[in-house]
Amino acid sequence: MGHNGINLTLPVEQSPFLLPNSSEKDSHRRRHKRNRKKQKIIALETETHFQIQTLQPGPFQKFRSHTHRHTVSHTVGKWQDRNCRKSGKTFVHRRWTNSNHDTSDYNDKIVLVSYNILGVDNAAKHPELYRDVSPKYLDWEFRKKLLCKEVTGYQPSILCFQEVDHFNDLNDLFAKNGFKGVHKARTGEACDGCAIFWKTEQFTLLHEESIDFQRFGLRNNVAQLCVLKMNQTGPSGDDITESPNDTSSPSLVIGNIHVLYNPKRGDIKLGQMRIFLRRAYTLSQEWGSIPVVIAGDLNSLPQSAMYQFLASSELHTQRHDRRMISGQIYPSEHVESQFWRNHVWRWTGEELMLATGSRNSYLRHPLKLSSAYSNVPGSFKYRDKVGEPLATSYHSMFTGTVDYIWHTSDLAPLRVLETLPMHTLKKTGGLPSKEWGSDHLALVCELAFVSDGN
């Protein structure tokens, strides 16, 4: 059917000896139409079957499977588009993927959203990133309503936003939906920051603090940390102080961060993450070894040393070029040789101090973290080989994944909201768009508290 080169319509057989009259022509047309419809249905059923499989083959098979699934899903997409228009739904609807584990015994659950919502000032300062985007889709009055409508549709418990420079607007909008929030703005010339919102009938704020990395000589990025306690007896909109030893209902640490963008300053990126993770761990211990969730825009790719640091809790800095820590700059072909992988890179004393806090080249963090998305197996239509989304950001200069949700082992991911297939994303011509209010896509996951019984 055009895109995949497969003709799903079978020819109608006709007798070579008879010329059909008008009634026979009508009959042939009806049979032709029935056959065509039948073949389409069969094809769609087959394509849907392939679409929901999760494959774990070798590298060559992965590539073949991904290409095949991308091709066959195009027809399904067009079919869904027609049906969505009839029902009033949007074609760009995102789907949930459930965990393979039995989740029936989990009681306390939360839905968490992490979203870089695109600062108004940032969008205005970098028009080259949005050259294919209509100005009306960049307008904040349009975007803020679209963002609120989208996010509340996920029925979230906790929201972690980055690039927030109109907090009061968001606070007013989300207050109408039962949320309360805290904001930390960046210092210096930049006016955006981070914000955490929580559903007041589900949570009580026990503690809140922020990190201004400028105080540590690590640029003017910021991070937030909140201790939230689930309400068991009823809604409460007031912030109260409780004992860390109170275990009547589960609590957790929520960390929200926007890491420095500069691709070449891996030392600063690591330093920001080091301080952030250490403080999240300390809070967890102070409040009774409670679970930790880390969310945000890390400005690092899934194949990067930064990702490796979060996943493995350690990193030998001198085995990596400082400029390659986040994976945003791709090394040339000769640099990717075996020699490069075993090479020891020279870091200056200042760079080591920024990255590790000492002259030691070995970096560790105390949390044992897992990625919510990589822990829920998904289709190659949406995920890379690590298990992360294929893309969480898309504009004229970049397409890829830089946003993540990490959690400790006392939380279990029950399901995640898939991002968009690449071909669907590219049809937008660039984000923001009519359907999406930012140049990033929201990450959404449902997490459950893991008790001894579970």
XYZ file of C-alpha atoms in Angstrom:
454
model
C 0.000 0.000 0.000
C 2.389 2.688 -1.154
C 4.572 2.949 1.948
C 5.546 -0.690 2.284
C 5.215 -1.655 -1.373
C 2.725 -4.444 -0.654
C -0.542 -4.493 -2.582
C -3.213 -5.806 -0.245
C -5.925 -5.876 -2.955
C -6.428 -9.120 -4.867
C -7.708 -8.943 -8.464
C -11.227 -10.145 -9.137
C -11.354 -13.076 -11.494
C -13.383 -12.554 -14.664
C -14.313 -14.937 -17.461
C -12.138 -14.303 -20.544
C -14.995 -15.342 -22.861
C -17.759 -12.976 -21.700
C -18.044 -9.214 -21.791
C -19.844 -8.185 -18.606
C -23.024 -6.097 -18.926
C -23.784 -3.226 -16.515
C -25.330 -5.470 -13.852
C -22.414 -7.832 -14.065
C -20.066 -4.867 -13.813
C -21.847 -3.774 -10.653
C -21.579 -7.301 -9.297
C -17.858 -7.396 -10.042
C -17.376 -4.051 -8.345
C -19.175 -5.238 -5.224
C -17.117 -8.441 -5.094
C -13.967 -6.442 -5.686
C -14.863 -4.090 -2.832
C -15.706 -6.991 -0.464
C -12.441 -8.766 -1.256
C -10.453 -5.602 -0.798
C -12.067 -4.908 2.567
C -11.503 -8.499 3.657
C -7.835 -8.388 2.716
C -7.361 -5.124 4.595
C -8.897 -6.618 7.737
C -6.665 -9.674 7.515
C -3.608 -7.494 6.983
C -4.477 -5.221 9.905
C -4.963 -8.171 12.238
C -1.573 -9.531 11.240
C 0.116 -6.175 11.653
C -1.425 -5.623 15.071
C -0.138 -9.024 16.145
C 3.427 -8.099 15.219
C 3.121 -4.730 16.859
C 2.538 -6.032 20.383
C 5.367 -8.553 20.430
C 8.505 -7.916 22.472
C 11.532 -9.416 20.766
C 14.925 -10.167 22.285
C 16.980 -11.509 19.340
C 20.582 -10.840 18.325
C 21.787 -7.492 16.924
C 21.085 -8.349 13.282
C 17.628 -9.680 14.089
C 16.906 -6.594 16.160
C 17.539 -4.368 13.199
C 15.449 -6.499 10.863
C 12.594 -6.752 13.335
C 12.605 -3.029 14.012
C 12.523 -2.204 10.299
C 9.735 -4.681 9.636
C 7.581 -3.468 12.517
C 8.055 0.149 11.501
C 6.923 -0.679 7.994
C 3.823 -2.713 8.793
C 2.637 -0.309 11.494
C 2.235 2.463 8.930
C -0.935 0.884 7.540
C -2.299 0.329 11.037
C -1.583 3.977 11.784
C -3.623 5.175 8.816
C -6.478 2.881 9.814
C -6.346 4.186 13.404
C -6.267 7.749 12.131
C -9.558 7.326 10.273
C -11.246 5.690 13.251
C -9.916 8.259 15.715
C -11.323 11.076 13.633
C -14.712 9.419 13.696
C -14.654 8.999 17.472
C -13.312 12.491 18.138
C -10.011 11.175 19.492
C -6.617 12.330 18.354
C -4.418 10.113 16.222
C -1.352 10.943 18.309
C -2.716 9.110 21.357
C 0.072 7.444 23.346
C -0.235 3.908 24.647
C 0.622 2.308 27.981
C 2.905 -0.716 28.266
C 2.422 -2.905 31.332
C 5.108 -4.701 33.289
C 5.489 -8.452 32.844
C 5.345 -8.964 36.611
C 2.236 -9.754 38.622
C 1.147 -6.409 40.052
C -2.136 -7.484 41.670
C -0.712 -7.451 45.215
C 0.573 -3.879 45.119
C -1.574 -1.482 47.109
C 0.100 1.936 47.244
C 0.636 3.272 43.727
C 1.574 6.613 42.218
C 1.637 8.005 38.679
C 4.635 10.262 38.089
C 5.229 12.637 35.168
C 8.592 14.127 34.199
C 8.346 16.857 31.577
C 10.650 19.516 30.147
C 7.935 21.984 29.157
C 10.163 24.378 27.144
C 10.816 27.715 28.806
C 9.188 30.684 27.087
C 12.424 32.653 27.219
C 14.459 29.723 25.887
C 12.123 29.312 22.911
C 12.401 33.022 22.100
C 16.215 33.020 22.320
C 16.691 30.003 20.030
C 14.381 30.426 16.999
C 16.750 28.297 14.892
C 15.494 25.236 16.790
C 11.892 25.861 15.733
C 12.195 27.014 12.126
C 9.592 24.453 11.002
C 7.167 25.202 13.840
C 4.241 27.568 13.410
C 4.534 30.639 15.705
C 1.080 29.951 17.118
C 2.347 26.621 18.530
C 5.160 28.459 20.336
C 2.786 30.947 21.940
C 2.713 30.422 25.713
C -1.006 31.133 26.045
C -1.660 28.269 23.637
C 0.986 25.957 25.078
C 0.145 26.306 28.769
C -3.461 25.178 28.228
C -2.346 22.327 25.984
C 0.265 21.192 28.522
C -2.231 21.263 31.379
C -4.847 19.351 29.380
C -2.308 16.718 28.344
C -0.760 16.205 31.765
C -4.017 16.039 33.728
C -5.222 13.461 31.211
C -2.576 11.073 32.556
C -4.243 11.257 36.011
C -0.898 11.890 37.718
C -0.018 11.963 41.397
C 3.294 13.846 41.100
C 4.648 16.188 38.416
C 8.313 17.081 37.843
C 8.717 19.954 35.383
C 11.883 21.471 33.954
C 12.370 24.792 32.106
C 9.678 26.480 34.160
C 9.739 30.278 33.802
C 5.993 30.974 34.233
C 5.398 29.092 37.485
C 2.465 31.241 38.616
C 0.541 30.396 35.432
C 1.098 26.689 35.984
C 0.354 26.945 39.675
C -3.020 28.556 38.958
C -3.917 25.977 36.319
C -2.919 22.907 38.329
C -4.416 24.235 41.569
C -7.804 23.930 39.871
C -7.037 20.229 39.421
C -6.073 19.657 43.053
C -2.285 20.137 42.868
C 0.101 22.125 44.996
C 3.611 23.002 43.851
C 7.036 24.381 44.734
C 9.419 26.141 42.362
C 13.163 26.829 42.222
C 14.388 29.361 39.670
C 17.900 29.434 38.272
C 20.307 32.181 39.204
C 22.139 34.365 36.719
C 20.754 35.488 33.380
C 18.526 32.435 32.810
C 15.061 32.768 34.308
C 13.750 29.193 34.034
C 13.925 26.544 36.737
C 12.323 23.387 38.112
C 8.932 22.763 39.703
C 7.378 19.834 41.579
C 3.608 19.464 41.952
C 1.718 16.854 43.962
C -1.926 15.895 44.316
C -2.956 17.253 47.717
C -5.575 14.596 48.374
C -2.905 11.924 47.887
C 0.184 13.484 49.472
C 1.393 15.706 52.286
C 4.664 17.596 51.929
C 7.004 16.745 54.818
C 10.160 18.434 53.581
C 11.316 20.539 50.644
C 14.724 21.855 49.616
C 16.561 22.950 46.500
C 20.112 22.930 45.184
C 21.710 25.900 43.477
C 24.758 24.390 41.784
C 26.315 27.845 41.441
C 27.221 27.555 45.141
C 29.521 24.671 44.242
C 31.076 26.326 41.207
C 28.969 24.098 38.910
C 27.097 26.687 36.822
C 23.640 28.053 37.610
C 21.501 24.954 37.093
C 19.160 23.917 39.893
C 17.548 20.818 41.370
C 14.751 20.104 43.832
C 14.122 17.477 46.493
C 10.804 16.828 48.247
C 9.764 14.286 50.857
C 6.134 13.371 50.263
C 3.945 11.189 52.455
C 0.865 9.403 51.187
C -2.388 10.365 52.886
C -4.222 7.388 54.312
C -7.072 9.024 56.213
C -8.194 11.713 53.773
C -7.194 14.787 51.775
C -5.026 17.461 53.346
C -3.812 20.610 51.667
C -1.614 21.796 54.558
C 2.115 21.151 54.876
C 2.814 19.526 58.236
C 5.840 18.338 60.149
C 5.963 14.691 61.135
C 8.496 12.410 62.717
C 10.819 10.533 60.363
C 9.988 7.374 62.359
C 6.277 7.547 61.533
C 5.636 4.541 59.245
C 1.830 4.558 59.234
C 1.842 5.376 55.504
C 4.594 5.243 52.870
C 6.789 8.216 52.035
C 9.305 8.842 49.293
C 11.937 11.297 48.126
C 11.217 13.016 44.807
C 14.214 14.512 43.034
C 13.834 16.830 40.044
C 16.826 18.123 38.060
C 17.778 19.868 34.826
C 21.450 19.130 34.133
C 23.732 21.544 32.295
C 23.349 21.382 28.508
C 26.957 22.147 27.397
C 28.036 18.873 25.729
C 31.750 19.437 26.337
C 31.533 19.963 30.091
C 31.107 16.409 31.273
C 32.993 17.306 34.444
C 30.290 19.802 35.433
C 27.476 17.445 34.479
C 28.951 14.687 36.662
C 29.496 17.133 39.515
C 25.876 18.271 39.446
C 24.619 14.694 39.412
C 27.041 13.659 42.183
C 25.793 16.348 44.590
C 22.154 15.726 43.657
C 22.292 11.953 44.199
C 24.228 12.263 47.445
C 21.641 14.643 48.876
C 18.742 12.429 47.735
C 20.367 9.474 49.527
C 20.920 11.507 52.703
C 17.271 12.573 52.775
C 16.157 8.992 52.252
C 18.175 7.891 55.275
C 17.022 10.793 57.460
C 13.385 9.885 56.839
C 13.742 6.164 57.507
C 15.398 4.702 54.377
C 12.442 5.623 52.202
C 12.299 5.090 48.411
C 13.813 7.602 45.998
C 12.635 8.707 42.548
C 14.951 10.755 40.334
C 13.371 12.554 37.367
C 14.464 15.182 34.912
C 16.288 16.301 31.811
C 19.836 14.968 32.181
C 21.073 16.239 28.815
C 22.719 12.842 28.326
C 21.988 9.954 25.966
C 21.267 6.337 26.994
C 24.600 5.151 25.536
C 26.601 7.702 27.518
C 28.975 7.481 30.463
C 26.504 9.580 32.459
C 23.826 6.925 31.966
C 26.359 4.271 32.951
C 27.129 6.228 36.125
C 23.489 6.304 37.212
C 22.846 2.667 36.333
C 25.999 1.144 37.866
C 26.580 3.662 40.696
C 30.215 4.152 39.659
C 32.420 5.616 36.963
C 36.147 5.783 36.295
C 36.391 9.278 34.875
C 39.778 8.886 33.218
C 38.473 6.129 30.987
C 36.268 8.720 29.319
C 36.906 11.911 27.433
C 35.344 14.782 29.380
C 33.706 15.981 26.158
C 32.014 12.609 25.598
C 30.503 12.044 29.065
C 26.947 12.868 27.975
C 27.125 11.258 24.517
C 25.895 14.445 22.843
C 29.088 14.724 20.773
C 29.763 11.674 18.653
C 33.440 10.627 18.413
C 34.957 10.152 14.955
C 35.301 6.653 13.599
C 38.972 6.268 14.446
C 38.331 7.394 18.008
C 35.839 4.555 18.482
C 38.587 1.974 18.075
C 39.530 -0.567 20.737
C 42.485 1.646 21.561
C 40.181 4.515 22.487
C 38.031 2.340 24.722
C 41.063 1.283 26.783
C 42.722 4.699 26.736
C 43.218 6.706 29.914
C 42.251 10.330 29.388
C 44.006 13.103 31.234
C 41.730 15.230 33.386
C 43.081 18.361 35.035
C 42.983 18.664 38.787
C 40.242 21.277 38.482
C 38.115 19.020 36.269
C 38.462 16.136 38.724
C 37.465 18.390 41.600
C 34.338 19.492 39.738
C 33.372 15.946 38.743
C 34.259 13.929 41.844
C 34.695 16.525 44.597
C 38.290 15.400 45.116
C 41.477 14.619 43.218
C 40.279 11.025 42.940
C 39.331 9.948 39.413
C 36.880 7.303 40.664
C 33.285 8.452 41.111
C 30.523 6.703 43.052
C 27.013 7.450 44.229
C 25.209 5.647 47.084
C 21.856 4.920 45.415
C 20.985 1.707 43.610
C 18.904 2.998 40.743
C 16.920 1.434 37.926
C 15.289 3.146 34.969
C 11.501 2.865 34.998
C 11.323 2.526 31.206
C 14.143 0.014 30.809
C 12.531 -2.140 33.534
C 9.303 -2.461 31.542
C 10.093 -4.331 28.278
C 8.726 -2.628 25.208
C 8.598 -2.804 21.429
C 11.445 -1.677 19.191
C 8.878 0.604 17.608
C 9.246 2.810 20.694
C 12.478 1.789 22.461
C 16.204 1.560 21.848
C 18.388 -1.451 22.705
C 18.840 -0.159 26.267
C 15.074 -0.064 26.751
C 14.781 3.728 26.840
C 12.453 5.685 24.525
C 13.808 6.271 21.022
C 13.250 10.003 21.414
C 12.054 12.289 24.196
C 12.983 15.523 22.394
C 12.589 16.638 18.778
C 13.442 19.953 17.152
C 15.420 21.205 14.158
C 18.822 20.442 15.701
C 18.234 17.279 17.736
C 16.219 14.095 17.916
C 16.941 11.747 20.802
C 16.480 10.810 24.449
C 17.708 12.991 27.308
C 14.829 12.638 29.825
C 14.569 9.843 32.397
C 12.790 8.500 35.466
C 14.980 6.494 37.859
C 13.915 4.767 41.069
C 15.292 2.650 43.896
C 14.418 -1.042 44.299
C 11.736 -0.399 46.938
C 9.580 0.906 44.092
C 8.382 -1.237 41.193
C 7.319 0.115 37.783
C 3.876 -1.236 36.891
C 3.536 0.455 33.501
C 5.022 3.230 31.390
C 3.556 5.520 28.765
C 5.302 5.012 25.438
C 6.541 8.019 23.510
C 5.810 8.361 19.774
C 7.125 6.141 16.955
C 9.795 7.935 14.974
C 7.737 8.163 11.793
C 4.830 9.703 13.723
C 7.141 12.138 15.476
C 8.738 13.272 12.233
C 5.340 13.905 10.654
C 4.940 16.796 13.085
C 7.857 18.583 11.372
C 9.166 19.534 14.815
C 7.884 20.149 18.329
C 5.945 21.964 19.756
C 2.970 21.168 17.547
C -0.803 21.294 17.500
C -0.950 18.236 19.773
C 2.174 18.675 21.938
C 3.026 21.804 23.913
C 6.797 21.357 24.241
C 9.836 20.280 22.243
C 10.092 17.363 24.688
C 7.634 14.540 25.309
C 6.443 13.775 28.818
C 7.675 10.620 30.500
C 4.951 8.947 32.556
C 5.141 5.841 34.728
C 3.092 4.168 37.424
C 5.155 3.031 40.403
C 4.169 0.873 43.372
C 5.672 0.747 46.845
C 7.262 -2.655 47.403
C 6.646 -4.048 50.894
C 8.066 -7.222 52.445
C 4.816 -8.956 51.585
C 5.292 -8.151 47.893
